[in-house]
JSON list of C-alpha atoms in Angstrom, two decimals:
[
{"chain": "A", "resi": 1, "resn": "MET", "atom": "CA", "xyz": [-5.90, -1.23, 6.60]},
{"chain": "A", "resi": 2, "resn": "SER", "atom": "CA", "xyz": [-7.91, -2.65, 9.41]},
{"chain": "A", "resi": 3, "resn": "THR", "atom": "CA", "xyz": [-11.32, -1.42, 8.32]},
{"chain": "A", "resi": 4, "resn": "PRO", "atom": "CA", "xyz": [-14.07, -4.02, 7.85]},
{"chain": "A", "resi": 5, "resn": "SER", "atom": "CA", "xyz": [-14.65, -4.90, 4.23]},
{"chain": "A", "resi": 6, "resn": "LEU", "atom": "CA", "xyz": [-17.01, -7.04, 2.19]},
{"chain": "A", "resi": 7, "resn": "ALA", "atom": "CA", "xyz": [-14.48, -7.22, -0.64]},
{"chain": "A", "resi": 8, "resn": "ASN", "atom": "CA", "xyz": [-13.26, -10.75, 0.14]},
{"chain": "A", "resi": 9, "resn": "TYR", "atom": "CA", "xyz": [-16.84, -12.01, 0.43]},
{"chain": "A", "resi": 10, "resn": "ILE", "atom": "CA", "xyz": [-17.73, -10.48, -2.94]},
{"chain": "A", "resi": 11, "resn": "ILE", "atom": "CA", "xyz": [-14.55, -11.60, -4.71]},
{"chain": "A", "resi": 12, "resn": "LYS", "atom": "CA", "xyz": [-15.06, -15.25, -3.66]},
{"chain": "A", "resi": 13, "resn": "ARG", "atom": "CA", "xyz": [-18.47, -15.34, -5.34]},
{"chain": "A", "resi": 14, "resn": "PRO", "atom": "CA", "xyz": [-18.13, -14.80, -9.12]},
{"chain": "A", "resi": 15, "resn": "TRP", "atom": "CA", "xyz": [-21.83, -14.14, -9.67]},
{"chain": "A", "resi": 16, "resn": "LEU", "atom": "CA", "xyz": [-21.82, -11.45, -6.98]},
{"chain": "A", "resi": 17, "resn": "ARG", "atom": "CA", "xyz": [-18.63, -9.94, -8.36]},
{"chain": "A", "resi": 18, "resn": "ARG", "atom": "CA", "xyz": [-20.14, -9.69, -11.85]},
{"chain": "A", "resi": 19, "resn": "TRP", "atom": "CA", "xyz": [-23.19, -8.01, -10.35]},
{"chain": "A", "resi": 20, "resn": "MET", "atom": "CA", "xyz": [-21.19, -5.55, -8.22]},
{"chain": "A", "resi": 21, "resn": "GLN", "atom": "CA", "xyz": [-18.51, -4.61, -10.80]},
{"chain": "A", "resi": 22, "resn": "PRO", "atom": "CA", "xyz": [-20.62, -2.04, -12.72]},
{"chain": "A", "resi": 23, "resn": "LEU", "atom": "CA", "xyz": [-21.82, -0.56, -9.43]},
{"chain": "A", "resi": 24, "resn": "SER", "atom": "CA", "xyz": [-18.22, -0.35, -8.25]},
{"chain": "A", "resi": 25, "resn": "GLU", "atom": "CA", "xyz": [-17.10, 1.43, -11.43]},
{"chain": "A", "resi": 26, "resn": "TRP", "atom": "CA", "xyz": [-20.02, 3.87, -11.20]},
{"chain": "A", "resi": 27, "resn": "TYR", "atom": "CA", "xyz": [-19.18, 4.65, -7.57]},
{"chain": "A", "resi": 28, "resn": "LYS", "atom": "CA", "xyz": [-15.50, 5.25, -8.31]},
{"chain": "A", "resi": 29, "resn": "ASP", "atom": "CA", "xyz": [-16.46, 7.67, -11.06]},
{"chain": "A", "resi": 30, "resn": "ALA", "atom": "CA", "xyz": [-19.11, 9.41, -8.91]},
{"chain": "A", "resi": 31, "resn": "ALA", "atom": "CA", "xyz": [-16.66, 9.83, -6.01]},
{"chain": "A", "resi": 32, "resn": "GLY", "atom": "CA", "xyz": [-14.91, 12.52, -8.03]},
{"chain": "A", "resi": 33, "resn": "TYR", "atom": "CA", "xyz": [-11.33, 11.89, -6.96]},
{"chain": "A", "resi": 34, "resn": "ARG", "atom": "CA", "xyz": [-10.36, 10.91, -10.50]},
{"chain": "A", "resi": 35, "resn": "LYS", "atom": "CA", "xyz": [-11.57, 14.30, -11.74]},
{"chain": "A", "resi": 36, "resn": "LEU", "atom": "CA", "xyz": [-8.98, 15.89, -9.44]},
{"chain": "A", "resi": 37, "resn": "GLY", "atom": "CA", "xyz": [-6.22, 13.64, -10.80]},
{"chain": "A", "resi": 38, "resn": "LEU", "atom": "CA", "xyz": [-6.05, 11.42, -7.70]},
{"chain": "A", "resi": 39, "resn": "ARG", "atom": "CA", "xyz": [-5.84, 7.66, -7.34]},
{"chain": "A", "resi": 40, "resn": "ALA", "atom": "CA", "xyz": [-7.79, 5.62, -4.80]},
{"chain": "A", "resi": 41, "resn": "ASP", "atom": "CA", "xyz": [-4.73, 5.07, -2.59]},
{"chain": "A", "resi": 42, "resn": "ASP", "atom": "CA", "xyz": [-4.16, 8.83, -2.44]},
{"chain": "A", "resi": 43, "resn": "LEU", "atom": "CA", "xyz": [-7.28, 9.01, -0.26]},
{"chain": "A", "resi": 44, "resn": "ILE", "atom": "CA", "xyz": [-5.86, 6.84, 2.54]},
{"chain": "A", "resi": 45, "resn": "PRO", "atom": "CA", "xyz": [-5.39, 9.02, 5.64]},
{"chain": "A", "resi": 46, "resn": "GLU", "atom": "CA", "xyz": [-1.79, 9.39, 6.81]},
{"chain": "A", "resi": 47, "resn": "GLU", "atom": "CA", "xyz": [-2.70, 9.23, 10.50]},
{"chain": "A", "resi": 48, "resn": "SER", "atom": "CA", "xyz": [-1.58, 5.72, 11.42]},
{"chain": "A", "resi": 49, "resn": "GLU", "atom": "CA", "xyz": [1.96, 4.51, 11.96]},
{"chain": "A", "resi": 50, "resn": "THR", "atom": "CA", "xyz": [1.40, 1.75, 9.41]},
{"chain": "A", "resi": 51, "resn": "VAL", "atom": "CA", "xyz": [0.53, 4.19, 6.63]},
{"chain": "A", "resi": 52, "resn": "LEU", "atom": "CA", "xyz": [3.44, 6.48, 7.52]},
{"chain": "A", "resi": 53, "resn": "LEU", "atom": "CA", "xyz": [5.83, 3.52, 7.33]},
{"chain": "A", "resi": 54, "resn": "ALA", "atom": "CA", "xyz": [4.29, 2.46, 4.01]},
{"chain": "A", "resi": 55, "resn": "LEU", "atom": "CA", "xyz": [4.84, 5.97, 2.65]},
{"chain": "A", "resi": 56, "resn": "LYS", "atom": "CA", "xyz": [8.50, 5.76, 3.65]},
{"chain": "A", "resi": 57, "resn": "ARG", "atom": "CA", "xyz": [8.81, 2.48, 1.75]},
{"chain": "A", "resi": 58, "resn": "LEU", "atom": "CA", "xyz": [7.45, 3.92, -1.49]},
{"chain": "A", "resi": 59, "resn": "PRO", "atom": "CA", "xyz": [9.95, 4.25, -4.34]},
{"chain": "A", "resi": 60, "resn": "PRO", "atom": "CA", "xyz": [11.11, 7.88, -4.72]},
{"chain": "A", "resi": 61, "resn": "LYS", "atom": "CA", "xyz": [9.32, 8.40, -8.06]},
{"chain": "A", "resi": 62, "resn": "GLU", "atom": "CA", "xyz": [6.03, 7.06, -6.70]},
{"chain": "A", "resi": 63, "resn": "ALA", "atom": "CA", "xyz": [6.34, 9.24, -3.59]},
{"chain": "A", "resi": 64, "resn": "TYR", "atom": "CA", "xyz": [7.03, 12.31, -5.74]},
{"chain": "A", "resi": 65, "resn": "ASP", "atom": "CA", "xyz": [4.07, 11.53, -8.00]},
{"chain": "A", "resi": 66, "resn": "ARG", "atom": "CA", "xyz": [1.82, 11.13, -4.96]},
{"chain": "A", "resi": 67, "resn": "VAL", "atom": "CA", "xyz": [2.83, 14.51, -3.53]},
{"chain": "A", "resi": 68, "resn": "PHE", "atom": "CA", "xyz": [2.33, 16.11, -6.95]},
{"chain": "A", "resi": 69, "resn": "ARG", "atom": "CA", "xyz": [-1.17, 14.63, -7.29]},
{"chain": "A", "resi": 70, "resn": "LEU", "atom": "CA", "xyz": [-2.15, 15.73, -3.79]},
{"chain": "A", "resi": 71, "resn": "ARG", "atom": "CA", "xyz": [-0.87, 19.30, -4.28]},
{"chain": "A", "resi": 72, "resn": "ARG", "atom": "CA", "xyz": [-2.56, 19.62, -7.65]},
{"chain": "A", "resi": 73, "resn": "ALA", "atom": "CA", "xyz": [-5.85, 18.32, -6.20]},
{"chain": "A", "resi": 74, "resn": "PHE", "atom": "CA", "xyz": [-5.55, 20.77, -3.30]},
{"chain": "A", "resi": 75, "resn": "GLN", "atom": "CA", "xyz": [-5.03, 23.66, -5.74]},
{"chain": "A", "resi": 76, "resn": "CYS", "atom": "CA", "xyz": [-8.08, 22.57, -7.75]},
{"chain": "A", "resi": 77, "resn": "SER", "atom": "CA", "xyz": [-10.11, 22.35, -4.57]},
{"chain": "A", "resi": 78, "resn": "LEU", "atom": "CA", "xyz": [-9.10, 25.86, -3.50]},
{"chain": "A", "resi": 79, "resn": "ALA", "atom": "CA", "xyz": [-10.01, 27.22, -6.94]},
{"chain": "A", "resi": 80, "resn": "HIS", "atom": "CA", "xyz": [-13.31, 25.25, -6.98]},
{"chain": "A", "resi": 81, "resn": "GLN", "atom": "CA", "xyz": [-12.35, 23.77, -10.33]},
{"chain": "A", "resi": 82, "resn": "LEU", "atom": "CA", "xyz": [-11.80, 20.33, -11.79]},
{"chain": "A", "resi": 83, "resn": "LEU", "atom": "CA", "xyz": [-8.92, 19.34, -13.99]},
{"chain": "A", "resi": 84, "resn": "PRO", "atom": "CA", "xyz": [-9.42, 19.32, -17.75]},
{"chain": "A", "resi": 85, "resn": "LYS", "atom": "CA", "xyz": [-10.85, 16.05, -19.06]},
{"chain": "A", "resi": 86, "resn": "ASN", "atom": "CA", "xyz": [-7.50, 14.94, -20.53]},
{"chain": "A", "resi": 87, "resn": "GLU", "atom": "CA", "xyz": [-5.82, 15.22, -17.10]},
{"chain": "A", "resi": 88, "resn": "HIS", "atom": "CA", "xyz": [-8.38, 13.12, -15.20]},
{"chain": "A", "resi": 89, "resn": "THR", "atom": "CA", "xyz": [-7.08, 9.84, -13.82]},
{"chain": "A", "resi": 90, "resn": "ARG", "atom": "CA", "xyz": [-8.09, 7.11, -16.25]},
{"chain": "A", "resi": 91, "resn": "PRO", "atom": "CA", "xyz": [-9.56, 3.91, -14.72]},
{"chain": "A", "resi": 92, "resn": "GLU", "atom": "CA", "xyz": [-6.62, 1.86, -16.03]},
{"chain": "A", "resi": 93, "resn": "ASP", "atom": "CA", "xyz": [-4.18, 4.25, -14.30]},
{"chain": "A", "resi": 94, "resn": "ASP", "atom": "CA", "xyz": [-6.07, 4.06, -10.99]},
{"chain": "A", "resi": 95, "resn": "ARG", "atom": "CA", "xyz": [-4.10, 1.14, -9.62]},
{"chain": "A", "resi": 96, "resn": "LEU", "atom": "CA", "xyz": [-3.25, 0.36, -6.02]},
{"chain": "A", "resi": 97, "resn": "TYR", "atom": "CA", "xyz": [0.27, 1.36, -5.09]},
{"chain": "A", "resi": 98, "resn": "LEU", "atom": "CA", "xyz": [0.09, 1.93, -1.33]},
{"chain": "A", "resi": 99, "resn": "SER", "atom": "CA", "xyz": [-2.39, -0.75, -0.20]},
{"chain": "A", "resi": 100, "resn": "PRO", "atom": "CA", "xyz": [-0.08, -3.71, -0.99]},
{"chain": "A", "resi": 101, "resn": "ILE", "atom": "CA", "xyz": [2.69, -2.13, 1.09]},
{"chain": "A", "resi": 102, "resn": "ILE", "atom": "CA", "xyz": [0.24, -1.49, 3.95]},
{"chain": "A", "resi": 103, "resn": "LYS", "atom": "CA", "xyz": [-0.90, -5.13, 3.84]},
{"chain": "A", "resi": 104, "resn": "GLU", "atom": "CA", "xyz": [2.73, -6.26, 3.86]},
{"chain": "A", "resi": 105, "resn": "ILE", "atom": "CA", "xyz": [3.49, -4.10, 6.92]},
{"chain": "A", "resi": 106, "resn": "GLU", "atom": "CA", "xyz": [0.41, -5.39, 8.74]},
{"chain": "A", "resi": 107, "resn": "ALA", "atom": "CA", "xyz": [1.48, -8.98, 7.98]},
{"chain": "A", "resi": 108, "resn": "GLU", "atom": "CA", "xyz": [4.96, -8.23, 9.34]},
{"chain": "A", "resi": 109, "resn": "LYS", "atom": "CA", "xyz": [3.44, -6.70, 12.46]},
{"chain": "A", "resi": 110, "resn": "GLN", "atom": "CA", "xyz": [1.20, -9.74, 12.95]},
{"chain": "A", "resi": 111, "resn": "GLU", "atom": "CA", "xyz": [4.15, -12.08, 12.50]},
{"chain": "A", "resi": 112, "resn": "ARG", "atom": "CA", "xyz": [6.17, -10.04, 15.02]},
{"chain": "A", "resi": 113, "resn": "ASP", "atom": "CA", "xyz": [3.28, -10.18, 17.52]},
{"chain": "A", "resi": 114, "resn": "ASP", "atom": "CA", "xyz": [2.98, -13.93, 17.00]},
{"chain": "A", "resi": 115, "resn": "MET", "atom": "CA", "xyz": [6.70, -14.38, 17.61]},
{"chain": "A", "resi": 116, "resn": "ASP", "atom": "CA", "xyz": [6.55, -12.25, 20.77]},
{"chain": "A", "resi": 117, "resn": "VAL", "atom": "CA", "xyz": [3.98, -14.50, 22.44]},
{"chain": "A", "resi": 118, "resn": "MET", "atom": "CA", "xyz": [5.69, -17.71, 21.41]},
{"chain": "A", "resi": 119, "resn": "THR", "atom": "CA", "xyz": [7.11, -19.73, 24.28]},
{"chain": "A", "resi": 120, "resn": "LEU", "atom": "CA", "xyz": [10.00, -22.13, 24.07]},
{"chain": "A", "resi": 121, "resn": "LYS", "atom": "CA", "xyz": [10.04, -25.39, 25.96]},
{"chain": "A", "resi": 122, "resn": "LYS", "atom": "CA", "xyz": [13.30, -27.03, 26.90]},
{"chain": "A", "resi": 123, "resn": "LYS", "atom": "CA", "xyz": [13.56, -30.75, 26.38]},
{"chain": "A", "resi": 124, "resn": "LYS", "atom": "CA", "xyz": [15.00, -32.75, 29.21]},
{"chain": "A", "resi": 125, "resn": "LEU", "atom": "CA", "xyz": [17.72, -35.09, 28.17]},
{"chain": "A", "resi": 126, "resn": "ASP", "atom": "CA", "xyz": [17.78, -38.45, 29.90]},
{"chain": "A", "resi": 127, "resn": "HIS", "atom": "CA", "xyz": [21.31, -39.57, 30.66]}
]
């Protein structure tokens, strides 16, 4: 996920994190994706090669659950309805499941790029 983010800046400053946490929770609730039964990582677009590879690396159950959540949200959207309150995604269930894999893939890609530009120097042996 190569989008610019202030998250690291905010997380490193505890006073700023305490100030932003309630605002963050309010925004997540106001975004409405939880009312459709989605998680935050369900909103990541599948357009990049990195995300597609991360989706392939998901465990089968997690991949099935993701497809189920997306289809159910699509049906709700078509019907212009929200899920019943008991089927909303609870904040404690809204955990990241795809972002860690995406970060891992980006780190692997960076490591591969670093290895590709590495040059080897031969040592001359004096006889």
